[in-house]
Amino acid sequence: MTRVLTVENLNIGFRSEGRELPVVHDVSFTLEAGKTLALVGESGSGKSVTSLGIMRLLPPPPQSRARGKIILHSDEDIDLLSISEARMRRLRGDRIAMIFQEPLTSLNPVYTIGDQIIEAIRSHRAISARKARERAVELIDQVGIPDAAARLTTYPHELSGGMRQRIMIAIALALEPEILIADEPTTALDVTVQAQIIDLLRRLQAETGMAMLFITHDFGVVADIADRTIVMYAGQMVEHGQTEAVLETPLMPYTSGLMRAVPELETAGLNQGELQSIEGFVPNPASLPNGCAFHPRCTHTLSGICDVPPVPFEDAGNGHLVRCKRWQSILENAE
Amino acid sequence: MTAAVEQRAASSTGSDWLKSRTVKRFIRHRLAITGVIMISLITFMCVVGPWLLPYNMLEIHIRDRFTPPLTGDYLFGTDEMGRDLAARLFMAGRISLMVGVAAMLLSTLIGTVIGLVAGYFGKVTGTLLMRLTDSFLCFPQVFLLLTLAAFLQPNAFMITLIIAATSWMEVARIVSAEIRSLRERDFVTAAKISGASHTWIMFRELLPNTVGPIIVAATLTVAKAILLEAYVSFLGYGIQPPLPSWGNMLNNAQQFLDTAPWLAIVPGVAITAAVTSFNFIGDGLRDALDARSDMP
Amino acid sequence: MLRFTLYRLGHSVLLLFLVSLIGYTILHLAPGGPLSQYALSPGMSQAELNQIAERMGLNRPIPIQYLDWLSSFLVGDWGESFRDGRAVLSVISGHLFATILLVLSSSVISIGLGTLVGVLGATRRYSAWDYLATVGAMIALSIPTFWFGLVAIYVFALRLDWFPSGNMYSIGDESFLDYVHHLVMPSLVLALVNVAIWSRYMRSSMLDVIGQDFVRTAKAKGVSGRRVLYGHVIRNALIPMITLAGIQLPMLLSGALVTETVFTWPGIGRLFLDSLGYNDYPVIMGVLMFTAIFVLLGNLIADILVAIADPRVRLE
């Protein structure tokens, strides 16, 4: 078990109309080689901002500001939040790579896919164009696209969404990074293509031993790919544990609510009761509710308890963490 | 009909909300407010100015010819015949501003109707009208204007007509693009199903939804029309003396450039100030009407 | 690519047809119509005019007349100048060089300078520089070109005596440097408005591209900031600018006419104005049609260049 990345008390705020709005609060986790950590939540929960914060791809201060520690473990520990932009650039794509939600718009339309893979390689390694091209063919082949050499000269718009996401993966893997951040890589794809991409990512992880941070709002995908799972709500971690533990005995009512909204889990037998969505909306970061951020939408809310801070992130045993004051009584009532 | 009625009710409350937000954004837009203040001052001076000055714009003071600005009673000096430049400037402003606004109204009307018909009746009529619009755009506007001005009798009314006849294309394009995107919306379908006539749908359902872009284009058209009047009048084919316009005041300024540069500078500054005001206001309106506004 | 070019060509031919209809209509607007050519010459009697009308086929149905006019127009028979009887097309081509020289050099200035100002505005968004460039561009857009020319002549020719106040060359000199010396002021004056327009569009095109997902991908790949800017942002932001260059052509020609007048530059614009003064309708019509065809061609070239620069367009 090798830790490759440790995130400690990451806080991210965006500047809006003269003041800073906190969008990520005290997020902490570790990534391990060969393992996948899933970050789950609705849009607006802060999961994508967390991943862009790790890559330092958020707008520069003062528009956004990140505090805390993001430590990349290697021969020496590097705190990504304290190194220069030039040094961060050398790590991006090389040690930490990222793929995105929209394969249709994530590739530059005016360059061939060969050029775009080669650009990634030659941004970090001083190798000849011919060597880089050979490596690009190898990568295209590795992500399961037939006739790799011929694909070098095709343009993104000539490929389907699934194919383009495979190319994005090829670009991300070009320099054999230790960490791959995948920000909802399957959300924009058809269900069958989704499954193929998940399979591909699992196979590539087995081959390369990279750590994966997988961002999604879909528990079906979580069950397929993640070793550990973090559920985020309103910029906070609200549940964190082994994926089986979180899926089998979700302790936070928000987690169970999210799971009830997923059709796939129903057929997998993990989801009891009918399919339903959670009432209401994710709160605006400018006006978070007092106490538990989820309490206005929660069916288990008790006033005088849930709306009173602080709400600690408690260990419920076996490293299964939950941010809910009532998790024990809810669990007992269910039994 | 109920669906259409409901839709209109909904869109009217929607536009009230839009209005208040739009007005707020416009007032916060520093350039736009600068433009409003500038053009108000210019208009005020043109309307009231001639009464406040000691001289009439046609009075000739041959002994005072080429008096530099701020000398004696002459605020902006005098021209080659000793006429008070300030009096001429303000009277010319009345003409130039009136031609600009009238040409805008007319060209916006033409452009809106053509754009509306072209956008609404897609297919053959629409394509043909838009291609016609495109082909009008192939002619450089000043060349077209001068050709028409040379063939016709140039007076203020005719110049207004000609400017309008050569400036409607942009509005037509904007309106037809807007209409084409609106045409397939639910409320139009609802109106069609309920048996509303084409005219009703075009003018009562679609047109109100394109008012924003039309207002922006119209404001910028005033700026362009003032410039165009200046161009043709400067070249001698626009408003004819003795009626002064900002453009024809510059007509013979070039020959006295060395001895009396103020003859060129004063009307030019007036044109630039008026056109800048309308451009500022147009920019402010565009930002205020556009939710994606990116002005600081 | 071939199919695209053919499609665009077809589109241009259709537009040319419409342009010719407009041109023919205006020709008939001329006092006396096509006959005006003869009506103005002294000692022409009505009987003789009727005879000419007969000979020219003016009593035939209008569509036939139009087709007749169009076919001779297409083969380059654009009529003869009233002033000296020379063929209109050769009169025009005699003034072409001066206009092309002016328009081209001013385009180079405005595209270069406008791109620079636009890129700086977008990369330093909301800075004092950006604000200054925004306001400056809007004022520049509002300055009448001819007046700016007059002010430039007053300051740089009459007061400072750095540049000549007009003409394309000094008689007896005509060296390359002499041409350049004469070209500086008119091309800068003509460029002013276009720098303003180009910089505004470049800025907003840049901002559109900066927000695109593929720019984030390039950054995530670890591509250097400079390469992201040049290879991805500017490269893509320039594509719509090619179309803009085509759209701006008519404005550029209008500006050239005014600039040529102020600087007594012997180009198409001056020819046009002189012909207006002489009621030389065949030349007036010829120049009008010539500019329209010039614009049409410019747009066709812009369309093809866009297709070369953007692989997505080629397929449509």
Coordinates of N, CA, C and O in Angstrom, one line a residue, chain B residues 258, chain C residues 151-166 181 185:
Chain B
D258 N -4.5 75.3 -43.4 CA -3.2 75.9 -42.9 C -3.5 77.2 -42.1 O -2.9 77.4 -41.1
Chain C
V151 N -6.8 66.2 -39.8 CA -6.1 66.6 -38.6 C -4.6 66.1 -38.8 O -3.7 66.8 -38.4
A152 N -4.5 64.8 -39.3 CA -3.1 64.3 -39.5 C -2.4 65.2 -40.5 O -1.2 65.5 -40.3
I153 N -3.0 65.6 -41.6 CA -2.3 66.5 -42.5 C -1.9 67.8 -41.8 O -0.8 68.3 -42.0
Y154 N -2.8 68.4 -41.0 CA -2.5 69.6 -40.3 C -1.3 69.5 -39.4 O -0.4 70.3 -39.5
V155 N -1.3 68.4 -38.6 CA -0.2 68.2 -37.7 C 1.1 67.7 -38.4 O 2.1 68.4 -38.2
F156 N 1.0 66.6 -39.1 CA 2.2 66.0 -39.6 C 2.7 66.5 -40.9 O 3.9 66.3 -41.3
A157 N 1.9 67.2 -41.7 CA 2.3 67.7 -43.0 C 2.5 69.2 -42.9 O 3.6 69.7 -43.2
L158 N 1.5 69.9 -42.4 CA 1.6 71.4 -42.4 C 2.4 71.9 -41.3 O 3.2 72.8 -41.4
R159 N 2.2 71.4 -40.0 CA 3.0 71.9 -38.9 C 4.4 71.3 -38.8 O 5.4 71.9 -38.7
L160 N 4.4 70.0 -38.7 CA 5.7 69.3 -38.5 C 6.5 69.0 -39.8 O 7.7 68.8 -39.7
D161 N 5.8 68.9 -40.9 CA 6.4 68.7 -42.2 C 7.2 67.4 -42.2 O 8.3 67.3 -42.8
W162 N 6.6 66.3 -41.6 CA 7.3 65.0 -41.6 C 6.9 64.2 -42.8 O 7.7 63.5 -43.4
F163 N 5.7 64.4 -43.3 CA 5.2 63.6 -44.4 C 4.5 64.6 -45.4 O 4.0 65.6 -45.0
P164 N 4.5 64.2 -46.7 CA 3.8 65.0 -47.7 C 2.3 65.0 -47.4 O 1.7 64.0 -46.8
S165 N 1.6 66.0 -47.8 CA 0.1 66.1 -47.5 C -0.7 65.4 -48.5 O -1.9 65.3 -48.3
G166 N -0.1 64.8 -49.6 CA -1.0 64.1 -50.5 C -0.2 63.5 -51.6 O 1.1 63.6 -51.6
H181 N 7.1 56.9 -48.2 CA 7.0 58.2 -47.5 C 5.5 58.8 -47.7 O 4.9 59.3 -46.8
M185 N 1.0 58.2 -44.1 CA -0.2 58.8 -43.5 C -1.5 58.2 -43.9 O -2.3 57.9 -43.1

